[in-house]
Short mmCIF file of N, CA and C in Angstrom, two decimals:
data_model
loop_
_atom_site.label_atom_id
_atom_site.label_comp_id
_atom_site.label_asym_id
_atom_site.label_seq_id
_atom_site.Cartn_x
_atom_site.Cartn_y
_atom_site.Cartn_z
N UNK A 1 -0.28 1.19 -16.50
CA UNK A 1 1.08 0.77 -16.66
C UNK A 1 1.80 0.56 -15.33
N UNK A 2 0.99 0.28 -14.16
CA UNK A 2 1.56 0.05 -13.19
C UNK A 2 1.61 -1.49 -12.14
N UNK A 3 2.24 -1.92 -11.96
CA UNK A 3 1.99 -3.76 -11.57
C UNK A 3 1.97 -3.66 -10.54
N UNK A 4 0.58 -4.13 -10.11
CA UNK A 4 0.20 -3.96 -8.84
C UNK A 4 -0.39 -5.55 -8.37
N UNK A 5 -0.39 -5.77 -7.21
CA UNK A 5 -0.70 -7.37 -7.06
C UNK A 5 -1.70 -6.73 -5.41
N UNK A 6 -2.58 -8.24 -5.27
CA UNK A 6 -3.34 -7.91 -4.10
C UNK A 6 -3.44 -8.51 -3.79
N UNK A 7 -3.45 -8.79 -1.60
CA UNK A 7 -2.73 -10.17 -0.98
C UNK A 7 -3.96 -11.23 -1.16
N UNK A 8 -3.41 -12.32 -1.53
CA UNK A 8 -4.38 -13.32 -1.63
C UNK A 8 -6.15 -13.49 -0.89
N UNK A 9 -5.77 -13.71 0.24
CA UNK A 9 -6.50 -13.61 1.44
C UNK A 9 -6.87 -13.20 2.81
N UNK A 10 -7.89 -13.37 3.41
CA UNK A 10 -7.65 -12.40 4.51
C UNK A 10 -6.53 -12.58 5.39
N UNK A 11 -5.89 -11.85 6.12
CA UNK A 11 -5.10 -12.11 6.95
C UNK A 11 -4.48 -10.64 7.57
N UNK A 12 -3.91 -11.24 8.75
CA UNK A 12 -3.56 -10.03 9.63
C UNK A 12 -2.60 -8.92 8.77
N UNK A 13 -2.81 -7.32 9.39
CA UNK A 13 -1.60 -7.14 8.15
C UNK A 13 -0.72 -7.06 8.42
N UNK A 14 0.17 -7.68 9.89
CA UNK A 14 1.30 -7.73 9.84
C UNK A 14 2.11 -8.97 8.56
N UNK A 15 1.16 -9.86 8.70
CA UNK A 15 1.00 -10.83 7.67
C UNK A 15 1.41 -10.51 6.37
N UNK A 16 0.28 -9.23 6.31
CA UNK A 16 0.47 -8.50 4.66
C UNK A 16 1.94 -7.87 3.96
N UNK A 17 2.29 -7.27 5.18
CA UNK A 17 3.33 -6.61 5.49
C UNK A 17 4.61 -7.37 4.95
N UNK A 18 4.50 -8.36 5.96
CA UNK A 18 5.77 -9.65 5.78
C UNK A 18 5.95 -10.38 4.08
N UNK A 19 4.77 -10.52 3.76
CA UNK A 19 4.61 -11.44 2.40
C UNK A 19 4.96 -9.77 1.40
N UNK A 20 4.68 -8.77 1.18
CA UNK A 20 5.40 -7.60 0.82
C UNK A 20 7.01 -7.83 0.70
N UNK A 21 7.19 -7.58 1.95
CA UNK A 21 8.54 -7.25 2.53
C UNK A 21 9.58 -8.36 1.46
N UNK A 22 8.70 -9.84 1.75
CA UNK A 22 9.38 -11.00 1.03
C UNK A 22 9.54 -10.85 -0.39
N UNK A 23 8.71 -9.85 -1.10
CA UNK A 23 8.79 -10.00 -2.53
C UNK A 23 9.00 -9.15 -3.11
N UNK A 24 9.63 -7.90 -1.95
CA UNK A 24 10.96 -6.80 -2.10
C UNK A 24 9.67 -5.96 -2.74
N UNK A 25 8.62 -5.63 -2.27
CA UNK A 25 7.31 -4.46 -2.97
C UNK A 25 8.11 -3.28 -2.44
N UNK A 26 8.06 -2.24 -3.54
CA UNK A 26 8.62 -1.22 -2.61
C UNK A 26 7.59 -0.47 -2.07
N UNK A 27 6.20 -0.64 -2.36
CA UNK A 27 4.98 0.73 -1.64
C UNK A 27 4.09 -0.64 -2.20
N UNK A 28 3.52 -0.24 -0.62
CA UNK A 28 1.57 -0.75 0.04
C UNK A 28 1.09 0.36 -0.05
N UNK A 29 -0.04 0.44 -0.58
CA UNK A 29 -1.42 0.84 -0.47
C UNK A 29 -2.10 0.28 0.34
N UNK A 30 -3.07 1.01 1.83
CA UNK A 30 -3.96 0.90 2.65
C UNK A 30 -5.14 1.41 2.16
N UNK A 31 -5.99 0.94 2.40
CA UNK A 31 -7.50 1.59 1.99
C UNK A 31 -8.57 0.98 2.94
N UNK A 32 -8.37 1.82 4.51
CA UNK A 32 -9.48 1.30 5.09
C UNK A 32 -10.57 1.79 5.24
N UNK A 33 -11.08 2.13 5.91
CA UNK A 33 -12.41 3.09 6.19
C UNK A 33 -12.78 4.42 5.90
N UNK A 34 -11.33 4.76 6.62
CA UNK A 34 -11.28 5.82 7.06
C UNK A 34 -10.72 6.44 5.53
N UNK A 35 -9.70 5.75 5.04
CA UNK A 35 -9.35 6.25 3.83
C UNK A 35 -10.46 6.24 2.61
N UNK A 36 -11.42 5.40 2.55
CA UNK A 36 -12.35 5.21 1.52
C UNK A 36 -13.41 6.51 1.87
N UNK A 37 -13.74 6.75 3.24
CA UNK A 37 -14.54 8.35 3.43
C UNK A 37 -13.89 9.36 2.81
N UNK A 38 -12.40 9.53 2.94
CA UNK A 38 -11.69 10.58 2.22
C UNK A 38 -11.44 10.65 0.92
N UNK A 39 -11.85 9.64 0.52
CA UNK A 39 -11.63 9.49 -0.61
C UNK A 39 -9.90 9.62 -1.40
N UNK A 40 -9.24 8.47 -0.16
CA UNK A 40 -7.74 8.31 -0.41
C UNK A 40 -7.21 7.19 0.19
N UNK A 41 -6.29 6.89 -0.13
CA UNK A 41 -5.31 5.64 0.61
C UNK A 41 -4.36 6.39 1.24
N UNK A 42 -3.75 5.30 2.49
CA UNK A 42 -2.35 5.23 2.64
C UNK A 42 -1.27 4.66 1.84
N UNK A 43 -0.50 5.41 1.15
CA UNK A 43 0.96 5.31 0.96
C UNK A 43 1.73 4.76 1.61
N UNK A 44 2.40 3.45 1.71
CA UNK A 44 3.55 3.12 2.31
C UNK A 44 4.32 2.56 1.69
N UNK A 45 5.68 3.53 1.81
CA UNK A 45 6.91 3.13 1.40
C UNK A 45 7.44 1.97 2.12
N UNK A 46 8.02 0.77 1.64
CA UNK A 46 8.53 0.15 2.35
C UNK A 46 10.05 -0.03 2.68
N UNK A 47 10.72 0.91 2.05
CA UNK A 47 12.24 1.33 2.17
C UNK A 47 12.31 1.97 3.50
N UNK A 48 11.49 2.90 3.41
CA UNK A 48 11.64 3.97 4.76
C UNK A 48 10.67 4.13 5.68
N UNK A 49 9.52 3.06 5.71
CA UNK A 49 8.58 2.83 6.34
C UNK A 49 7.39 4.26 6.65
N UNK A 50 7.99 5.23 6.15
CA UNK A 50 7.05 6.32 5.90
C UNK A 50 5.38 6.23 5.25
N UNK A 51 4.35 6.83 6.05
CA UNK A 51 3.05 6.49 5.35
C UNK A 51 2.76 8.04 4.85
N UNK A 52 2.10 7.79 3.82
CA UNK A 52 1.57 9.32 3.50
C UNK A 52 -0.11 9.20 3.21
N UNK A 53 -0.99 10.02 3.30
CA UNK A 53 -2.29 9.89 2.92
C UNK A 53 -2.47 10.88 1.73
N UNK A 54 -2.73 9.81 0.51
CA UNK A 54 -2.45 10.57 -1.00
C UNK A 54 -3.98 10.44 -1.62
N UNK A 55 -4.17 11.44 -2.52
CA UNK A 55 -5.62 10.94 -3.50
C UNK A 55 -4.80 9.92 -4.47
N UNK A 56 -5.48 9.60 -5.55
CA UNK A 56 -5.60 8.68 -6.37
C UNK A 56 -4.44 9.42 -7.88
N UNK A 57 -4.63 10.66 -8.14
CA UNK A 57 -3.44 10.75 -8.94
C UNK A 57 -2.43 11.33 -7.77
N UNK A 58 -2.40 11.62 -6.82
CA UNK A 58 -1.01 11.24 -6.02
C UNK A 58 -0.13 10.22 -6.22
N UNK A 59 -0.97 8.81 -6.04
CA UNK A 59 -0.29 7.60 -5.90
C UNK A 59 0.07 7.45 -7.00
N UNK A 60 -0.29 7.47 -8.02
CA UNK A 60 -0.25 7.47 -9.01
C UNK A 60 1.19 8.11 -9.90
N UNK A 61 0.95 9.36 -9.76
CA UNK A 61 2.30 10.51 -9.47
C UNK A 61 3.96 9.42 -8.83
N UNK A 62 3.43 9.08 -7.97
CA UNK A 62 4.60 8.69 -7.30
C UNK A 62 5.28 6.94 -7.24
N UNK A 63 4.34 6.26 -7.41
CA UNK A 63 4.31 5.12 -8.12
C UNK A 63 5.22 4.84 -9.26
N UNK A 64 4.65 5.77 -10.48
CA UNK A 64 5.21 5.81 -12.05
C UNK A 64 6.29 5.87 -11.79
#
């Protein structure tokens, strides 16, 4: 129950960031490397530009 969209194509992520920003997202999800070993993403709020590193019902939790 949560609407989530994913950026078209590759591109820089300030890129990602901007096309976000434009369509008023309030939280990005990161999932790079480092987060997929931990078995977590980054959280980013885009109101307050705050990142958090959450598991999967974290985001989830806070999302809803």
């Amino acid at each position: 129950g949560i609407n989530a969209e994913i950026y078209p194509d590759s591109a820089k992520m300030k890129k990602q960031m901007s096309y976000a920003n434009a369509k008023n997202i309030p939280f990005v999800v990161l999932a790079g490397e480092n987060e997929m070993a931990a078995d977590k993403v980054t959280l980013k709020n885009m109101e307050s530009g705050e990142q958090t590193l959450v598991t999967a019902e974290e985001l989830i939790a806070t999302v809803k």
